[in-house]
GROMACS .gro file of N, CA, C and O in nm:
model
  472
    1MET      N    1  -1.499  -0.891   0.991
    1MET     CA    2  -1.529  -0.894   0.832
    1MET      C    3  -1.515  -1.040   0.808
    1MET      O    4  -1.422  -1.118   0.866
    2ASN      N    5  -1.623  -1.111   0.740
    2ASN     CA    6  -1.591  -1.254   0.695
    2ASN      C    7  -1.506  -1.234   0.566
    2ASN      O    8  -1.598  -1.250   0.454
    3TRP      N    9  -1.403  -1.279   0.565
    3TRP     CA   10  -1.306  -1.278   0.448
    3TRP      C   11  -1.346  -1.415   0.382
    3TRP      O   12  -1.349  -1.541   0.439
    4THR      N   13  -1.326  -1.415   0.271
    4THR     CA   14  -1.337  -1.549   0.168
    4THR      C   15  -1.206  -1.614   0.199
    4THR      O   16  -1.084  -1.548   0.235
    5HIS      N   17  -1.190  -1.746   0.129
    5HIS     CA   18  -1.063  -1.789   0.151
    5HIS      C   19  -0.943  -1.731   0.068
    5HIS      O   20  -0.841  -1.700   0.127
    6GLY      N   21  -0.983  -1.680  -0.051
    6GLY     CA   22  -0.889  -1.599  -0.154
    6GLY      C   23  -0.853  -1.459  -0.086
    6GLY      O   24  -0.750  -1.432  -0.080
    7GLN      N   25  -0.943  -1.384  -0.027
    7GLN     CA   26  -0.924  -1.265   0.019
    7GLN      C   27  -0.829  -1.287   0.164
    7GLN      O   28  -0.728  -1.199   0.163
    8LYS      N   29  -0.861  -1.391   0.228
    8LYS     CA   30  -0.774  -1.406   0.373
    8LYS      C   31  -0.646  -1.445   0.310
    8LYS      O   32  -0.540  -1.371   0.380
    9GLN      N   33  -0.631  -1.515   0.221
    9GLN     CA   34  -0.481  -1.572   0.169
    9GLN      C   35  -0.417  -1.441   0.105
    9GLN      O   36  -0.294  -1.422   0.139
   10ALA      N   37  -0.486  -1.362   0.044
   10ALA     CA   38  -0.414  -1.217  -0.006
   10ALA      C   39  -0.348  -1.113   0.102
   10ALA      O   40  -0.260  -1.080   0.095
   11ILE      N   41  -0.440  -1.119   0.196
   11ILE     CA   42  -0.419  -1.022   0.320
   11ILE      C   43  -0.300  -1.105   0.423
   11ILE      O   44  -0.188  -1.023   0.454
   12GLU      N   45  -0.292  -1.226   0.438
   12GLU     CA   46  -0.201  -1.268   0.503
   12GLU      C   47  -0.073  -1.357   0.440
   12GLU      O   48   0.023  -1.383   0.524
   13SER      N   49  -0.077  -1.361   0.327
   13SER     CA   50   0.025  -1.413   0.245
   13SER      C   51   0.176  -1.357   0.267
   13SER      O   52   0.185  -1.210   0.304
   14GLN      N   53   0.268  -1.418   0.289
   14GLN     CA   54   0.415  -1.377   0.314
   14GLN      C   55   0.486  -1.342   0.206
   14GLN      O   56   0.590  -1.260   0.200
   15SER      N   57   0.426  -1.359   0.089
   15SER     CA   58   0.499  -1.342  -0.035
   15SER      C   59   0.495  -1.169  -0.049
   15SER      O   60   0.402  -1.096  -0.028
   16PRO      N   61   0.631  -1.139  -0.080
   16PRO     CA   62   0.650  -0.979  -0.112
   16PRO      C   63   0.554  -0.908  -0.213
   16PRO      O   64   0.531  -0.809  -0.208
   17ASP      N   65   0.524  -0.988  -0.306
   17ASP     CA   66   0.458  -0.940  -0.417
   17ASP      C   67   0.333  -1.040  -0.464
   17ASP      O   68   0.343  -1.165  -0.451
   18ILE      N   69   0.216  -0.983  -0.468
   18ILE     CA   70   0.085  -1.045  -0.494
   18ILE      C   71   0.019  -0.953  -0.603
   18ILE      O   72   0.024  -0.834  -0.623
   19THR      N   73  -0.079  -1.022  -0.668
   19THR     CA   74  -0.186  -0.980  -0.763
   19THR      C   75  -0.327  -1.014  -0.716
   19THR      O   76  -0.342  -1.127  -0.710
   20VAL      N   77  -0.394  -0.940  -0.694
   20VAL     CA   78  -0.550  -0.930  -0.681
   20VAL      C   79  -0.616  -0.889  -0.801
   20VAL      O   80  -0.615  -0.776  -0.837
   21ALA      N   81  -0.688  -1.010  -0.857
   21ALA     CA   82  -0.757  -0.957  -0.972
   21ALA      C   83  -0.895  -1.002  -0.950
   21ALA      O   84  -0.927  -1.129  -0.911
   22ALA      N   85  -0.999  -0.923  -0.939
   22ALA     CA   86  -1.148  -0.977  -0.945
   22ALA      C   87  -1.229  -0.851  -1.010
   22ALA      O   88  -1.173  -0.752  -1.044
   23SER      N   89  -1.376  -0.885  -1.029
   23SER     CA   90  -1.453  -0.792  -1.085
   23SER      C   91  -1.477  -0.668  -0.988
   23SER      O   92  -1.455  -0.715  -0.864
   24ALA      N   93  -1.554  -0.582  -1.032
   24ALA     CA   94  -1.576  -0.458  -0.961
   24ALA      C   95  -1.658  -0.499  -0.836
   24ALA      O   96  -1.764  -0.584  -0.838
   25GLY      N   97  -1.641  -0.431  -0.735
   25GLY     CA   98  -1.748  -0.459  -0.622
   25GLY      C   99  -1.719  -0.577  -0.532
   25GLY      O  100  -1.761  -0.616  -0.435
   26THR      N  101  -1.589  -0.654  -0.541
   26THR     CA  102  -1.568  -0.759  -0.449
   26THR      C  103  -1.474  -0.757  -0.354
   26THR      O  104  -1.455  -0.836  -0.293
   27GLY      N  105  -1.431  -0.613  -0.314
   27GLY     CA  106  -1.349  -0.605  -0.215
   27GLY      C  107  -1.198  -0.599  -0.238
   27GLY      O  108  -1.128  -0.604  -0.157
   28LYS      N  109  -1.153  -0.589  -0.362
   28LYS     CA  110  -1.014  -0.574  -0.389
   28LYS      C  111  -0.938  -0.454  -0.300
   28LYS      O  112  -0.842  -0.490  -0.263
   29THR      N  113  -1.007  -0.341  -0.303
   29THR     CA  114  -0.930  -0.219  -0.216
   29THR      C  115  -0.941  -0.262  -0.098
   29THR      O  116  -0.843  -0.239  -0.018
   30THR      N  117  -1.041  -0.323  -0.041
   30THR     CA  118  -1.053  -0.333   0.119
   30THR      C  119  -0.950  -0.437   0.160
   30THR      O  120  -0.865  -0.433   0.244
   31VAL      N  121  -0.942  -0.547   0.077
   31VAL     CA  122  -0.821  -0.646   0.088
   31VAL      C  123  -0.689  -0.588   0.097
   31VAL      O  124  -0.629  -0.625   0.163
   32LEU      N  125  -0.669  -0.510  -0.040
   32LEU     CA  126  -0.523  -0.472  -0.020
   32LEU      C  127  -0.495  -0.354   0.058
   32LEU      O  128  -0.398  -0.368   0.117
   33SER      N  129  -0.575  -0.285   0.131
   33SER     CA  130  -0.549  -0.177   0.214
   33SER      C  131  -0.534  -0.257   0.352
   33SER      O  132  -0.457  -0.210   0.428
   34GLN      N  133  -0.602  -0.410   0.379
   34GLN     CA  134  -0.589  -0.457   0.485
   34GLN      C  135  -0.438  -0.518   0.491
   34GLN      O  136  -0.386  -0.537   0.604
   35ARG      N  137  -0.417  -0.577   0.362
   35ARG     CA  138  -0.271  -0.621   0.369
   35ARG      C  139  -0.183  -0.538   0.384
   35ARG      O  140  -0.053  -0.533   0.446
   36ALA      N  141  -0.185  -0.410   0.328
   36ALA     CA  142  -0.084  -0.312   0.353
   36ALA      C  143  -0.079  -0.259   0.497
   36ALA      O  144   0.045  -0.252   0.542
   37VAL      N  145  -0.159  -0.254   0.581
   37VAL     CA  146  -0.171  -0.229   0.713
   37VAL      C  147  -0.097  -0.316   0.787
   37VAL      O  148  -0.015  -0.337   0.884
   38ARG      N  149  -0.120  -0.471   0.765
   38ARG     CA  150  -0.063  -0.584   0.815
   38ARG      C  151   0.069  -0.567   0.782
   38ARG      O  152   0.173  -0.574   0.898
   39ILE      N  153   0.134  -0.548   0.668
   39ILE     CA  154   0.275  -0.520   0.639
   39ILE      C  155   0.329  -0.407   0.719
   39ILE      O  156   0.442  -0.400   0.776
   40LEU      N  157   0.280  -0.278   0.715
   40LEU     CA  158   0.306  -0.162   0.783
   40LEU      C  159   0.321  -0.152   0.910
   40LEU      O  160   0.404  -0.109   0.972
   41GLY      N  161   0.255  -0.266   0.977
   41GLY     CA  162   0.247  -0.288   1.117
   41GLY      C  163   0.365  -0.368   1.186
   41GLY      O  164   0.405  -0.382   1.285
   42ALA      N  165   0.439  -0.442   1.091
   42ALA     CA  166   0.523  -0.518   1.107
   42ALA      C  167   0.691  -0.465   1.069
   42ALA      O  168   0.701  -0.456   0.965
   43LYS      N  169   0.732  -0.421   1.184
   43LYS     CA  170   0.860  -0.334   1.191
   43LYS      C  171   0.966  -0.424   1.090
   43LYS      O  172   1.042  -0.348   1.011
   44ASP      N  173   0.964  -0.556   1.112
   44ASP     CA  174   1.056  -0.650   1.036
   44ASP      C  175   1.051  -0.639   0.875
   44ASP      O  176   1.115  -0.660   0.795
   45LEU      N  177   0.915  -0.604   0.841
   45LEU     CA  178   0.880  -0.630   0.714
   45LEU      C  179   0.877  -0.515   0.651
   45LEU      O  180   0.912  -0.463   0.529
   46CYS      N  181   0.830  -0.405   0.718
   46CYS     CA  182   0.830  -0.255   0.676
   46CYS      C  183   0.867  -0.147   0.800
   46CYS      O  184   0.770  -0.081   0.857
   47PRO      N  185   1.007  -0.122   0.799
   47PRO     CA  186   1.031  -0.040   0.905
   47PRO      C  187   1.008   0.119   0.867
   47PRO      O  188   0.993   0.209   0.941
   48ASP      N  189   0.961   0.155   0.745
   48ASP     CA  190   0.946   0.283   0.701
   48ASP      C  191   0.869   0.265   0.580
   48ASP      O  192   0.860   0.201   0.477
   49ILE      N  193   0.734   0.344   0.604
   49ILE     CA  194   0.641   0.336   0.499
   49ILE      C  195   0.685   0.393   0.364
   49ILE      O  196   0.614   0.351   0.266
   50SER      N  197   0.769   0.453   0.355
   50SER     CA  198   0.831   0.519   0.215
   50SER      C  199   0.878   0.402   0.130
   50SER      O  200   0.901   0.418   0.013
   51GLU      N  201   0.904   0.273   0.183
   51GLU     CA  202   0.965   0.149   0.121
   51GLU      C  203   0.849   0.082   0.053
   51GLU      O  204   0.898  -0.022   0.002
   52ILE      N  205   0.715   0.120   0.065
   52ILE     CA  206   0.621   0.023   0.002
   52ILE      C  207   0.595   0.093  -0.138
   52ILE      O  208   0.615   0.193  -0.171
   53LEU      N  209   0.542   0.014  -0.234
   53LEU     CA  210   0.481   0.051  -0.361
   53LEU      C  211   0.339  -0.005  -0.392
   53LEU      O  212   0.328  -0.149  -0.372
   54VAL      N  213   0.245   0.064  -0.414
   54VAL     CA  214   0.108   0.033  -0.425
   54VAL      C  215   0.086   0.085  -0.556
   54VAL      O  216   0.042   0.201  -0.578
   55LEU      N  217   0.045  -0.006  -0.652
   55LEU     CA  218   0.004   0.034  -0.794
   55LEU      C  219  -0.141   0.020  -0.838
   55LEU      O  220  -0.184  -0.095  -0.806
   56THR      N  221  -0.212   0.103  -0.883
   56THR     CA  222  -0.368   0.095  -0.935
   56THR      C  223  -0.360   0.121  -1.055
   56THR      O  224  -0.265   0.159  -1.123
   57PHE      N  225  -0.469   0.112  -1.135
   57PHE     CA  226  -0.499   0.156  -1.273
   57PHE      C  227  -0.572   0.285  -1.284
   57PHE      O  228  -0.521   0.356  -1.406
   58THR      N  229  -0.610   0.344  -1.177
   58THR     CA  230  -0.690   0.477  -1.200
   58THR      C  231  -0.659   0.568  -1.085
   58THR      O  232  -0.619   0.523  -0.980
   59ASP      N  233  -0.655   0.710  -1.096
   59ASP     CA  234  -0.627   0.785  -1.007
   59ASP      C  235  -0.710   0.771  -0.923
   59ASP      O  236  -0.686   0.790  -0.763
   60ALA      N  237  -0.862   0.737  -0.925
   60ALA     CA  238  -0.938   0.733  -0.822
   60ALA      C  239  -0.928   0.604  -0.746
   60ALA      O  240  -0.959   0.625  -0.598
   61ALA      N  241  -0.879   0.497  -0.806
   61ALA     CA  242  -0.858   0.378  -0.720
   61ALA      C  243  -0.724   0.416  -0.615
   61ALA      O  244  -0.704   0.354  -0.502
   62ALA      N  245  -0.634   0.502  -0.690
   62ALA     CA  246  -0.528   0.519  -0.576
   62ALA      C  247  -0.542   0.618  -0.471
   62ALA      O  248  -0.510   0.573  -0.355
   63GLY      N  249  -0.651   0.715  -0.500
   63GLY     CA  250  -0.696   0.786  -0.409
   63GLY      C  251  -0.772   0.723  -0.303
   63GLY      O  252  -0.752   0.742  -0.172
   64GLU      N  253  -0.846   0.636  -0.326
   64GLU     CA  254  -0.933   0.536  -0.259
   64GLU      C  255  -0.839   0.427  -0.167
   64GLU      O  256  -0.874   0.441  -0.032
   65MET      N  257  -0.747   0.395  -0.231
   65MET     CA  258  -0.640   0.297  -0.148
   65MET      C  259  -0.558   0.400  -0.066
   65MET      O  260  -0.578   0.318   0.061
   66LYS      N  261  -0.522   0.511  -0.081
   66LYS     CA  262  -0.446   0.584   0.016
   66LYS      C  263  -0.570   0.629   0.134
   66LYS      O  264  -0.512   0.615   0.257
   67LEU      N  265  -0.661   0.650   0.110
   67LEU     CA  266  -0.781   0.681   0.205
   67LEU      C  267  -0.798   0.561   0.323
   67LEU      O  268  -0.802   0.565   0.441
   68ARG      N  269  -0.811   0.451   0.243
   68ARG     CA  270  -0.862   0.320   0.325
   68ARG      C  271  -0.716   0.292   0.400
   68ARG      O  272  -0.720   0.229   0.519
   69ILE      N  273  -0.619   0.291   0.350
   69ILE     CA  274  -0.481   0.277   0.434
   69ILE      C  275  -0.469   0.352   0.542
   69ILE      O  276  -0.462   0.325   0.678
   70ALA      N  277  -0.493   0.494   0.529
   70ALA     CA  278  -0.497   0.566   0.635
   70ALA      C  279  -0.611   0.553   0.738
   70ALA      O  280  -0.571   0.538   0.858
   71LYS      N  281  -0.735   0.542   0.692
   71LYS     CA  282  -0.841   0.468   0.793
   71LYS      C  283  -0.814   0.363   0.890
   71LYS      O  284  -0.815   0.375   0.996
   72ASN      N  285  -0.752   0.256   0.810
   72ASN     CA  286  -0.731   0.134   0.870
   72ASN      C  287  -0.597   0.155   0.958
   72ASN      O  288  -0.579   0.097   1.074
   73LEU      N  289  -0.501   0.227   0.914
   73LEU     CA  290  -0.378   0.243   1.009
   73LEU      C  291  -0.400   0.326   1.146
   73LEU      O  292  -0.382   0.279   1.228
   74LYS      N  293  -0.513   0.423   1.108
   74LYS     CA  294  -0.543   0.496   1.220
   74LYS      C  295  -0.620   0.404   1.335
   74LYS      O  296  -0.594   0.412   1.437
   75GLN      N  297  -0.727   0.299   1.284
   75GLN     CA  298  -0.808   0.252   1.356
   75GLN      C  299  -0.697   0.129   1.441
   75GLN      O  300  -0.696   0.122   1.561
   76ALA      N  301  -0.616   0.083   1.376
   76ALA     CA  302  -0.523  -0.005   1.422
   76ALA      C  303  -0.435   0.062   1.522
   76ALA      O  304  -0.419  -0.003   1.656
   77ALA      N  305  -0.374   0.178   1.486
   77ALA     CA  306  -0.275   0.245   1.591
   77ALA      C  307  -0.360   0.270   1.729
   77ALA      O  308  -0.316   0.242   1.832
   78GLN      N  309  -0.504   0.310   1.707
   78GLN     CA  310  -0.577   0.351   1.834
   78GLN      C  311  -0.611   0.257   1.916
   78GLN      O  312  -0.608   0.242   2.032
   79GLN      N  313  -0.631   0.122   1.839
   79GLN     CA  314  -0.657   0.014   1.913
   79GLN      C  315  -0.539  -0.056   1.971
   79GLN      O  316  -0.545  -0.091   2.095
   80THR      N  317  -0.420  -0.040   1.924
   80THR     CA  318  -0.316  -0.122   1.994
   80THR      C  319  -0.204  -0.023   2.048
   80THR      O  320  -0.133  -0.071   2.131
   81LYS      N  321  -0.219   0.107   2.011
   81LYS     CA  322  -0.131   0.191   2.114
   81LYS      C  323   0.015   0.195   2.049
   81LYS      O  324   0.092   0.227   2.121
   82ASP      N  325   0.031   0.106   1.932
   82ASP     CA  326   0.157   0.071   1.863
   82ASP      C  327   0.232   0.203   1.809
   82ASP      O  328   0.145   0.278   1.727
   83MET      N  329   0.326   0.251   1.862
   83MET     CA  330   0.382   0.379   1.829
   83MET      C  331   0.457   0.361   1.685
   83MET      O  332   0.441   0.465   1.576
   84HIS      N  333   0.481   0.234   1.625
   84HIS     CA  334   0.536   0.220   1.504
   84HIS      C  335   0.402   0.232   1.403
   84HIS      O  336   0.443   0.319   1.306
   85LEU      N  337   0.287   0.202   1.420
   85LEU     CA  338   0.168   0.217   1.348
   85LEU      C  339   0.162   0.375   1.334
   85LEU      O  340   0.110   0.430   1.251
   86ARG      N  341   0.160   0.450   1.431
   86ARG     CA  342   0.118   0.572   1.448
   86ARG      C  343   0.228   0.653   1.377
   86ARG      O  344   0.200   0.741   1.301
   87LYS      N  345   0.373   0.616   1.367
   87LYS     CA  346   0.474   0.672   1.307
   87LYS      C  347   0.431   0.647   1.150
   87LYS      O  348   0.457   0.754   1.074
   88GLN      N  349   0.384   0.507   1.125
   88GLN     CA  350   0.337   0.493   0.968
   88GLN      C  351   0.223   0.579   0.926
   88GLN      O  352   0.232   0.629   0.827
   89LEU      N  353   0.144   0.604   1.010
   89LEU     CA  354   0.026   0.689   0.992
   89LEU      C  355   0.086   0.843   0.934
   89LEU      O  356   0.025   0.907   0.859
   90LEU      N  357   0.181   0.890   1.049
   90LEU     CA  358   0.188   1.028   1.035
   90LEU      C  359   0.304   1.032   0.896
   90LEU      O  360   0.303   1.132   0.822
   91MET      N  361   0.347   0.948   0.843
   91MET     CA  362   0.424   0.948   0.736
   91MET      C  363   0.371   0.895   0.605
   91MET      O  364   0.427   0.867   0.500
   92LEU      N  365   0.237   0.863   0.582
   92LEU     CA  366   0.189   0.819   0.495
   92LEU      C  367   0.198   0.875   0.373
   92LEU      O  368   0.182   0.809   0.259
   93ASP      N  369   0.226   1.003   0.394
   93ASP     CA  370   0.223   1.064   0.248
   93ASP      C  371   0.357   1.047   0.171
   93ASP      O  372   0.384   1.075   0.042
   94SER      N  373   0.446   0.984   0.230
   94SER     CA  374   0.575   0.957   0.173
   94SER      C  375   0.577   0.819   0.110
   94SER      O  376   0.652   0.744   0.026
   95ALA      N  377   0.425   0.749   0.141
   95ALA     CA  378   0.426   0.629   0.056
   95ALA      C  379   0.412   0.624  -0.061
   95ALA      O  380   0.361   0.706  -0.128
   96ASP      N  381   0.466   0.547  -0.154
   96ASP     CA  382   0.440   0.560  -0.302
   96ASP      C  383   0.291   0.487  -0.353
   96ASP      O  384   0.311   0.338  -0.350
   97ILE      N  385   0.205   0.531  -0.341
   97ILE     CA  386   0.072   0.499  -0.391
   97ILE      C  387   0.010   0.565  -0.504
   97ILE      O  388  -0.020   0.685  -0.500
   98SER      N  389   0.010   0.489  -0.633
   98SER     CA  390  -0.023   0.572  -0.755
   98SER      C  391  -0.052   0.466  -0.869
   98SER      O  392  -0.071   0.350  -0.843
   99THR      N  393  -0.077   0.541  -0.965
   99THR     CA  394  -0.125   0.461  -1.078
   99THR      C  395  -0.008   0.391  -1.141
   99THR      O  396   0.116   0.439  -1.138
  100ILE      N  397  -0.006   0.298  -1.208
  100ILE     CA  398   0.110   0.230  -1.287
  100ILE      C  399   0.165   0.337  -1.377
  100ILE      O  400   0.298   0.372  -1.391
  101HIS      N  401   0.098   0.412  -1.455
  101HIS     CA  402   0.139   0.507  -1.548
  101HIS      C  403   0.209   0.642  -1.467
  101HIS      O  404   0.319   0.667  -1.506
  102SER      N  405   0.152   0.660  -1.373
  102SER     CA  406   0.243   0.756  -1.288
  102SER      C  407   0.369   0.716  -1.254
  102SER      O  408   0.470   0.788  -1.233
  103PHE      N  409   0.372   0.597  -1.194
  103PHE     CA  410   0.500   0.541  -1.124
  103PHE      C  411   0.605   0.532  -1.227
  103PHE      O  412   0.710   0.570  -1.229
  104CYS      N  413   0.548   0.475  -1.361
  104CYS     CA  414   0.629   0.497  -1.454
  104CYS      C  415   0.698   0.608  -1.528
  104CYS      O  416   0.817   0.622  -1.541
  105LYS      N  417   0.601   0.706  -1.527
  105LYS     CA  418   0.636   0.831  -1.578
  105LYS      C  419   0.763   0.890  -1.461
  105LYS      O  420   0.848   0.958  -1.523
  106ARG      N  421   0.717   0.879  -1.332
  106ARG     CA  422   0.836   0.936  -1.254
  106ARG      C  423   0.941   0.857  -1.264
  106ARG      O  424   1.049   0.929  -1.255
  107ILE      N  425   0.961   0.743  -1.287
  107ILE     CA  426   1.100   0.662  -1.301
  107ILE      C  427   1.162   0.729  -1.413
  107ILE      O  428   1.306   0.742  -1.421
  108ILE      N  429   1.092   0.724  -1.516
  108ILE     CA  430   1.174   0.796  -1.665
  108ILE      C  431   1.205   0.941  -1.641
  108ILE      O  432   1.293   0.967  -1.672
  109SER      N  433   1.114   1.018  -1.585
  109SER     CA  434   1.147   1.146  -1.554
  109SER      C  435   1.287   1.165  -1.468
  109SER      O  436   1.350   1.241  -1.466
  110GLN      N  437   1.293   1.090  -1.369
  110GLN     CA  438   1.415   1.078  -1.254
  110GLN      C  439   1.554   1.016  -1.337
  110GLN      O  440   1.648   1.055  -1.282
  111ASN      N  441   1.514   0.931  -1.425
  111ASN     CA  442   1.623   0.866  -1.495
  111ASN      C  443   1.629   0.888  -1.643
  111ASN      O  444   1.703   0.810  -1.737
  112PHE      N  445   1.594   0.971  -1.694
  112PHE     CA  446   1.603   1.029  -1.849
  112PHE      C  447   1.716   1.045  -1.887
  112PHE      O  448   1.775   0.997  -2.019
  113HIS      N  449   1.844   1.095  -1.802
  113HIS     CA  450   1.962   1.102  -1.855
  113HIS      C  451   2.032   0.958  -1.871
  113HIS      O  452   2.131   0.944  -1.993
  114ARG      N  453   1.980   0.873  -1.818
  114ARG     CA  454   2.035   0.725  -1.810
  114ARG      C  455   1.978   0.642  -1.961
  114ARG      O  456   2.030   0.553  -2.004
  115LEU      N  457   1.861   0.692  -1.991
  115LEU     CA  458   1.772   0.650  -2.101
  115LEU      C  459   1.813   0.731  -2.227
  115LEU      O  460   1.781   0.684  -2.342
  116GLY      N  461   1.883   0.825  -2.222
  116GLY     CA  462   1.947   0.893  -2.348
  116GLY      C  463   1.817   1.000  -2.385
  116GLY      O  464   1.809   1.033  -2.511
  117LEU      N  465   1.748   1.037  -2.338
  117LEU     CA  466   1.619   1.117  -2.355
  117LEU      C  467   1.644   1.261  -2.304
  117LEU      O  468   1.714   1.291  -2.199
  118ASP      N  469   1.604   1.331  -2.381
  118ASP     CA  470   1.607   1.497  -2.334
  118ASP      C  471   1.486   1.547  -2.272
  118ASP      O  472   1.391   1.458  -2.242
   0.00000   0.00000   0.00000
């Protein structure tokens, strides 16, 4: 894949938090799924896939992100025979990949008693 400078920077950035903003069809999902696989493959960065958080704006985008991460993880695991990548792939359902709204709702639901809500 021929990445642009910005895409390559987003994939390879060592920063724990990034924002990727671009218009439709420019490769945001591809870039972020490649970044996720890079992080998931590094035991020191992500020993367990359940420790990542990937947020999108729509359910469709969250579903697509999960599919692409699965596809790229599978491909990387097959190419490298890396057991850590295989483990991450098997545990993909424990990854927190959702919409911003779903994530916030889950946090509120889990902590309603601390917020004084019934």
